[in-house]
XYZ file of C-alpha atoms in Angstrom:
352
model
C 3.978 12.614 29.002
C 3.569 11.065 25.532
C 1.165 13.803 24.509
C 3.675 16.573 25.168
C 6.366 14.740 23.207
C 4.050 13.977 20.303
C 3.046 17.636 20.054
C 6.648 18.829 20.308
C 7.936 16.396 17.678
C 5.040 17.271 15.384
C 5.900 20.960 15.622
C 9.563 20.189 14.979
C 8.775 18.067 11.902
C 6.760 20.974 10.501
C 9.532 23.535 10.957
C 12.961 24.353 9.620
C 14.543 23.828 6.188
C 13.204 20.281 5.783
C 9.854 20.625 7.536
C 8.380 24.045 6.775
C 5.822 23.182 4.120
C 4.961 26.766 3.219
C 8.580 27.602 2.442
C 9.120 24.396 0.511
C 6.007 25.005 -1.600
C 7.116 28.594 -2.261
C 10.518 27.339 -3.413
C 8.828 24.791 -5.672
C 6.477 27.404 -7.132
C 9.408 29.709 -7.905
C 11.270 26.862 -9.560
C 8.397 25.819 -11.819
C 7.445 29.395 -12.641
C 11.019 29.838 -13.834
C 10.936 26.576 -15.791
C 7.694 27.680 -17.458
C 9.215 31.026 -18.450
C 12.335 29.275 -19.745
C 10.426 26.926 -22.017
C 8.037 29.545 -23.356
C 10.884 31.997 -24.034
C 13.106 29.469 -25.797
C 10.579 27.277 -27.609
C 7.873 28.857 -29.753
C 5.997 25.544 -29.745
C 5.449 25.702 -25.964
C 2.540 27.936 -24.942
C 1.932 27.920 -21.209
C 1.506 30.465 -18.448
C 2.175 30.330 -14.732
C 0.174 29.510 -12.700
C -0.768 26.348 -14.534
C -4.399 25.318 -15.222
C -6.670 24.888 -12.214
C -7.527 21.232 -12.810
C -5.732 18.405 -11.080
C -5.241 16.230 -14.163
C -3.611 19.022 -16.175
C -1.241 20.066 -13.386
C -0.163 16.482 -12.740
C 0.712 15.926 -16.400
C 2.460 19.293 -16.852
C 4.719 18.842 -13.840
C 5.377 15.242 -14.832
C 6.487 16.437 -18.260
C 8.844 19.062 -16.851
C 10.275 16.648 -14.271
C 10.942 14.156 -17.061
C 12.754 16.520 -19.413
C 14.664 18.902 -17.130
C 17.531 16.466 -16.334
C 17.915 15.884 -20.102
C 17.405 19.451 -21.303
C 20.996 20.315 -22.159
C 21.637 16.955 -23.816
C 18.589 17.006 -26.097
C 16.630 20.290 -26.023
C 14.537 19.375 -29.073
C 13.288 16.191 -27.452
C 12.495 18.134 -24.280
C 10.556 20.701 -26.301
C 8.626 18.012 -28.180
C 7.742 16.118 -25.005
C 6.357 19.167 -23.208
C 4.575 20.410 -26.328
C 2.912 17.004 -26.789
C 1.537 17.061 -23.235
C 0.193 20.582 -23.688
C -1.404 19.555 -26.995
C -3.086 16.634 -25.241
C -4.485 18.993 -22.586
C -5.831 21.260 -25.336
C -7.328 18.260 -27.150
C -9.044 17.128 -23.945
C -10.830 20.468 -23.944
C -14.214 20.149 -22.280
C -13.736 16.579 -21.073
C -14.566 16.257 -17.368
C -11.716 17.018 -14.996
C -11.403 17.509 -11.258
C -10.728 21.028 -9.968
C -8.010 21.696 -7.431
C -9.306 21.488 -3.871
C -9.732 24.735 -1.965
C -9.262 22.918 1.342
C -6.254 21.406 3.110
C -6.728 17.934 1.596
C -6.156 16.768 -1.986
C -9.128 16.261 -4.263
C -10.157 12.636 -4.762
C -10.109 12.169 -8.514
C -13.329 11.033 -10.137
C -12.163 11.240 -13.748
C -9.283 8.817 -14.178
C -11.194 6.452 -16.470
C -12.379 7.055 -20.006
C -10.832 10.507 -20.447
C -7.735 11.509 -22.382
C -5.932 12.969 -19.389
C -6.991 10.176 -17.054
C -5.657 7.580 -19.483
C -2.415 9.548 -19.826
C -2.032 9.588 -16.039
C -2.555 5.830 -15.865
C 0.009 5.361 -18.622
C 2.493 7.482 -16.680
C 1.934 5.457 -13.522
C 2.442 2.141 -15.295
C 5.525 3.506 -17.062
C 7.079 4.398 -13.705
C 6.313 0.936 -12.377
C 7.916 -0.738 -15.400
C 11.036 1.405 -15.141
C 11.311 0.389 -11.480
C 11.130 -3.281 -12.445
C 7.502 -3.876 -11.420
C 4.485 -5.065 -13.350
C 1.844 -3.582 -11.051
C -1.403 -2.769 -12.821
C -4.087 -0.564 -11.330
C -7.696 0.052 -12.251
C -9.003 3.459 -11.154
C -12.223 3.583 -9.123
C -14.627 6.397 -8.390
C -14.017 7.495 -4.760
C -16.833 6.772 -2.316
C -15.977 9.104 0.598
C -13.977 6.683 2.733
C -10.728 8.217 1.519
C -12.020 11.583 2.747
C -12.725 10.105 6.172
C -9.132 8.868 6.324
C -7.784 12.306 5.402
C -9.949 13.811 8.139
C -8.542 11.316 10.660
C -4.997 12.203 9.595
C -5.736 15.889 10.131
C -7.369 15.142 13.492
C -4.483 13.060 14.844
C -1.751 15.323 13.442
C -3.365 18.758 13.057
C -0.110 20.399 11.949
C 1.698 17.692 9.992
C -1.418 16.170 8.424
C -2.742 19.174 6.468
C 0.705 20.632 5.773
C 1.983 17.364 4.283
C -1.158 16.778 2.239
C -0.764 20.310 0.872
C 2.071 19.074 -1.348
C -0.344 16.818 -3.210
C -2.906 17.977 -5.734
C -4.959 14.815 -5.970
C -5.656 11.350 -4.628
C -6.629 8.410 -6.791
C -8.466 5.303 -5.543
C -7.683 2.078 -7.370
C -8.053 -1.662 -7.301
C -5.271 -4.052 -8.196
C -3.215 -6.856 -6.737
C 0.168 -6.476 -5.011
C -0.120 -2.777 -4.237
C -1.798 -0.934 -1.361
C -0.611 2.603 -2.055
C 1.818 4.352 -4.369
C 3.551 7.510 -5.499
C 4.859 7.579 -9.079
C 7.554 9.931 -10.339
C 5.766 10.338 -13.682
C 2.613 11.689 -12.002
C 3.848 14.107 -9.321
C 1.189 15.724 -7.170
C -0.904 12.543 -7.201
C -0.933 9.754 -4.621
C -2.695 6.435 -5.003
C -4.470 4.306 -2.389
C -6.017 0.888 -2.830
C -9.663 0.202 -2.153
C -8.450 -2.710 -0.022
C -7.267 -0.234 2.652
C -10.366 1.904 2.904
C -12.123 -0.161 5.567
C -9.330 0.764 8.011
C -9.229 4.529 8.549
C -5.884 4.600 10.342
C -4.178 2.338 7.832
C -5.515 4.514 5.010
C -4.461 7.706 6.814
C -0.989 6.226 7.288
C -0.786 5.295 3.589
C -1.852 8.788 2.500
C 0.702 10.378 4.839
C 3.353 7.935 3.573
C 2.801 8.759 -0.098
C 2.438 12.516 0.481
C 5.792 12.444 2.285
C 7.406 11.126 -0.908
C 6.145 14.263 -2.635
C 7.450 16.418 0.226
C 10.893 14.831 -0.039
C 10.808 15.476 -3.797
C 10.260 19.184 -3.003
C 13.150 19.128 -0.532
C 15.429 17.525 -3.131
C 14.348 20.061 -5.744
C 16.215 22.946 -4.136
C 18.561 21.330 -1.602
C 21.715 19.217 -1.883
C 20.333 16.019 -0.421
C 22.439 13.602 -2.496
C 26.064 13.915 -3.601
C 26.833 15.401 -6.995
C 26.622 12.675 -9.622
C 24.612 10.314 -7.428
C 22.925 7.448 -9.302
C 20.911 4.702 -7.641
C 22.488 1.962 -9.724
C 26.019 2.927 -8.649
C 25.253 3.912 -5.057
C 25.754 2.046 -1.814
C 22.793 -0.221 -1.053
C 21.474 -1.123 2.398
C 20.333 -4.686 3.132
C 16.747 -4.577 4.400
C 15.902 -7.263 7.008
C 12.203 -7.445 6.148
C 10.119 -7.979 3.029
C 11.929 -11.037 1.735
C 15.488 -12.337 1.245
C 18.221 -10.323 -0.494
C 16.194 -7.114 -0.396
C 18.225 -3.904 -0.640
C 17.442 -0.186 -0.798
C 19.624 2.511 -2.313
C 20.605 5.370 -0.021
C 18.055 7.646 -1.736
C 15.248 5.131 -1.219
C 16.418 4.461 2.342
C 16.285 8.171 3.149
C 12.730 8.296 1.807
C 11.755 5.307 3.943
C 13.377 6.836 7.038
C 11.446 10.059 6.463
C 8.201 8.081 6.173
C 8.689 5.825 9.202
C 9.493 8.675 11.603
C 6.244 10.353 10.599
C 4.363 7.032 10.689
C 5.544 6.371 14.241
C 4.396 9.858 15.219
C 0.952 9.242 13.697
C 0.518 5.994 15.600
C 1.684 7.530 18.871
C -0.953 10.219 18.350
C -3.522 7.450 17.800
C -2.438 5.828 21.084
C -2.984 9.138 22.856
C -6.455 9.643 21.347
C -7.660 6.049 22.014
C -10.064 5.977 19.067
C -12.804 3.403 19.630
C -12.437 1.890 16.141
C -8.705 1.181 16.610
C -7.794 -2.242 17.979
C -5.200 -1.780 20.782
C -3.138 -4.877 19.961
C -3.035 -4.045 16.277
C -2.185 -0.422 17.043
C 0.670 -1.445 19.338
C 2.127 -3.721 16.664
C 1.912 -1.071 13.954
C 3.517 1.541 16.214
C 6.365 -0.761 17.196
C 7.156 -1.718 13.614
C 7.219 1.880 12.393
C 9.448 3.154 15.178
C 11.825 0.189 14.930
C 12.152 0.542 11.167
C 12.876 4.236 11.566
C 15.566 3.353 14.124
C 17.021 0.811 11.683
C 17.348 3.434 8.956
C 18.818 5.947 11.413
C 21.673 3.498 12.048
C 22.043 2.372 8.432
C 22.207 5.924 7.100
C 24.789 6.928 9.718
C 27.458 4.581 8.326
C 30.409 6.006 6.413
C 29.234 4.273 3.223
C 25.791 5.849 3.392
C 27.027 9.270 4.459
C 29.353 9.370 1.447
C 26.320 9.174 -0.864
C 24.640 12.194 0.734
C 25.091 15.881 0.142
C 25.346 18.349 3.034
C 21.572 18.729 3.291
C 21.110 14.980 3.206
C 23.478 14.501 6.133
C 21.713 17.223 8.106
C 18.332 15.685 7.237
C 19.438 12.287 8.567
C 20.727 13.871 11.775
C 17.477 15.837 12.249
C 15.239 12.806 11.706
C 17.423 10.681 13.994
C 17.150 13.205 16.818
C 13.368 13.352 16.491
C 12.985 9.583 16.276
C 15.113 9.216 19.403
C 12.694 11.545 21.191
C 9.786 9.373 20.076
C 11.693 6.325 21.308
C 11.485 7.637 24.855
C 7.672 7.554 24.671
C 5.750 4.663 26.149
C 3.861 2.112 24.081
C 0.558 0.547 25.163
C 2.373 -1.866 27.470
C 4.066 0.966 29.339
C 7.554 0.235 27.987
C 9.398 2.861 25.999
C 9.544 2.230 22.274
C 13.332 2.095 22.337
C 13.369 -0.553 25.080
C 10.601 -2.628 23.539
C 12.365 -2.712 20.116
C 9.549 -4.458 18.246
C 10.289 -6.741 15.326
C 10.765 -5.184 11.916
C 8.348 -7.447 10.039
């Protein structure tokens, strides 16, 4: 029974205007091809062709530059030009320094050259800049990948053969790091790159879940690129905030962040239900049951919180449809049984 539902929900999450990865990537490619043409036509100092270079580091920095300047283009076109031109000059200066090529397969390339290179240092700087702007002081130290991250990506593709590869396809590269306080990350300044901590790598499912989680942030960024997910004029600092009943006192998420978390937890619950069905020998049943319950219950929490009038007012028409779609699919998962035989919706595990 669970297996049929898992397969059906997986197919549904990979289809339609918010799930079809191929269409979303095509929309994104058209957008950035147009942005590239715009900058090269208007600014003589910007020399770039689409498609962009075939190395992960260069693509990450180029998209990060465009994402940074596009919202500010009309207000300060000279600053936008100078920012993009500076990134392209850095890529030219890096020249023959070692870089990682884009993967030909369905999984992102694990970056080996994030230390001691111009582009690697620029990527680290971008990550830390995003953390500071978000009010965090997280520091990471890149590590050379040892193959365990690849094993986790293979497990993700095995458990979710449709969603796993299609979601990872949004991401160019994966970086392994060490550092306190952080187990995985996605940074707006380095789009196309997700980060996982070495501390996770001994647990394949936890690492697979973290990779899926961070890749879904990139997928939602692609959805928001061409769809009206948030209301016109939305700003996090002015928006309605939702009180989060886990992770410490007085914790709140904006509606945008809450939508991202909802998107992640529905997929995370699906991944863990698939793991229950497969009964992998290296997965502890009690631990698996707890992880599954938390992910489904948190998804259900966000389904309710994002359905309120205050939250709905912060969303655009696509955002409201996205919430409705995810809620329907999470409700279907809630009718599946956990390891104790109870349905997820009746068990209603704790949120912590």
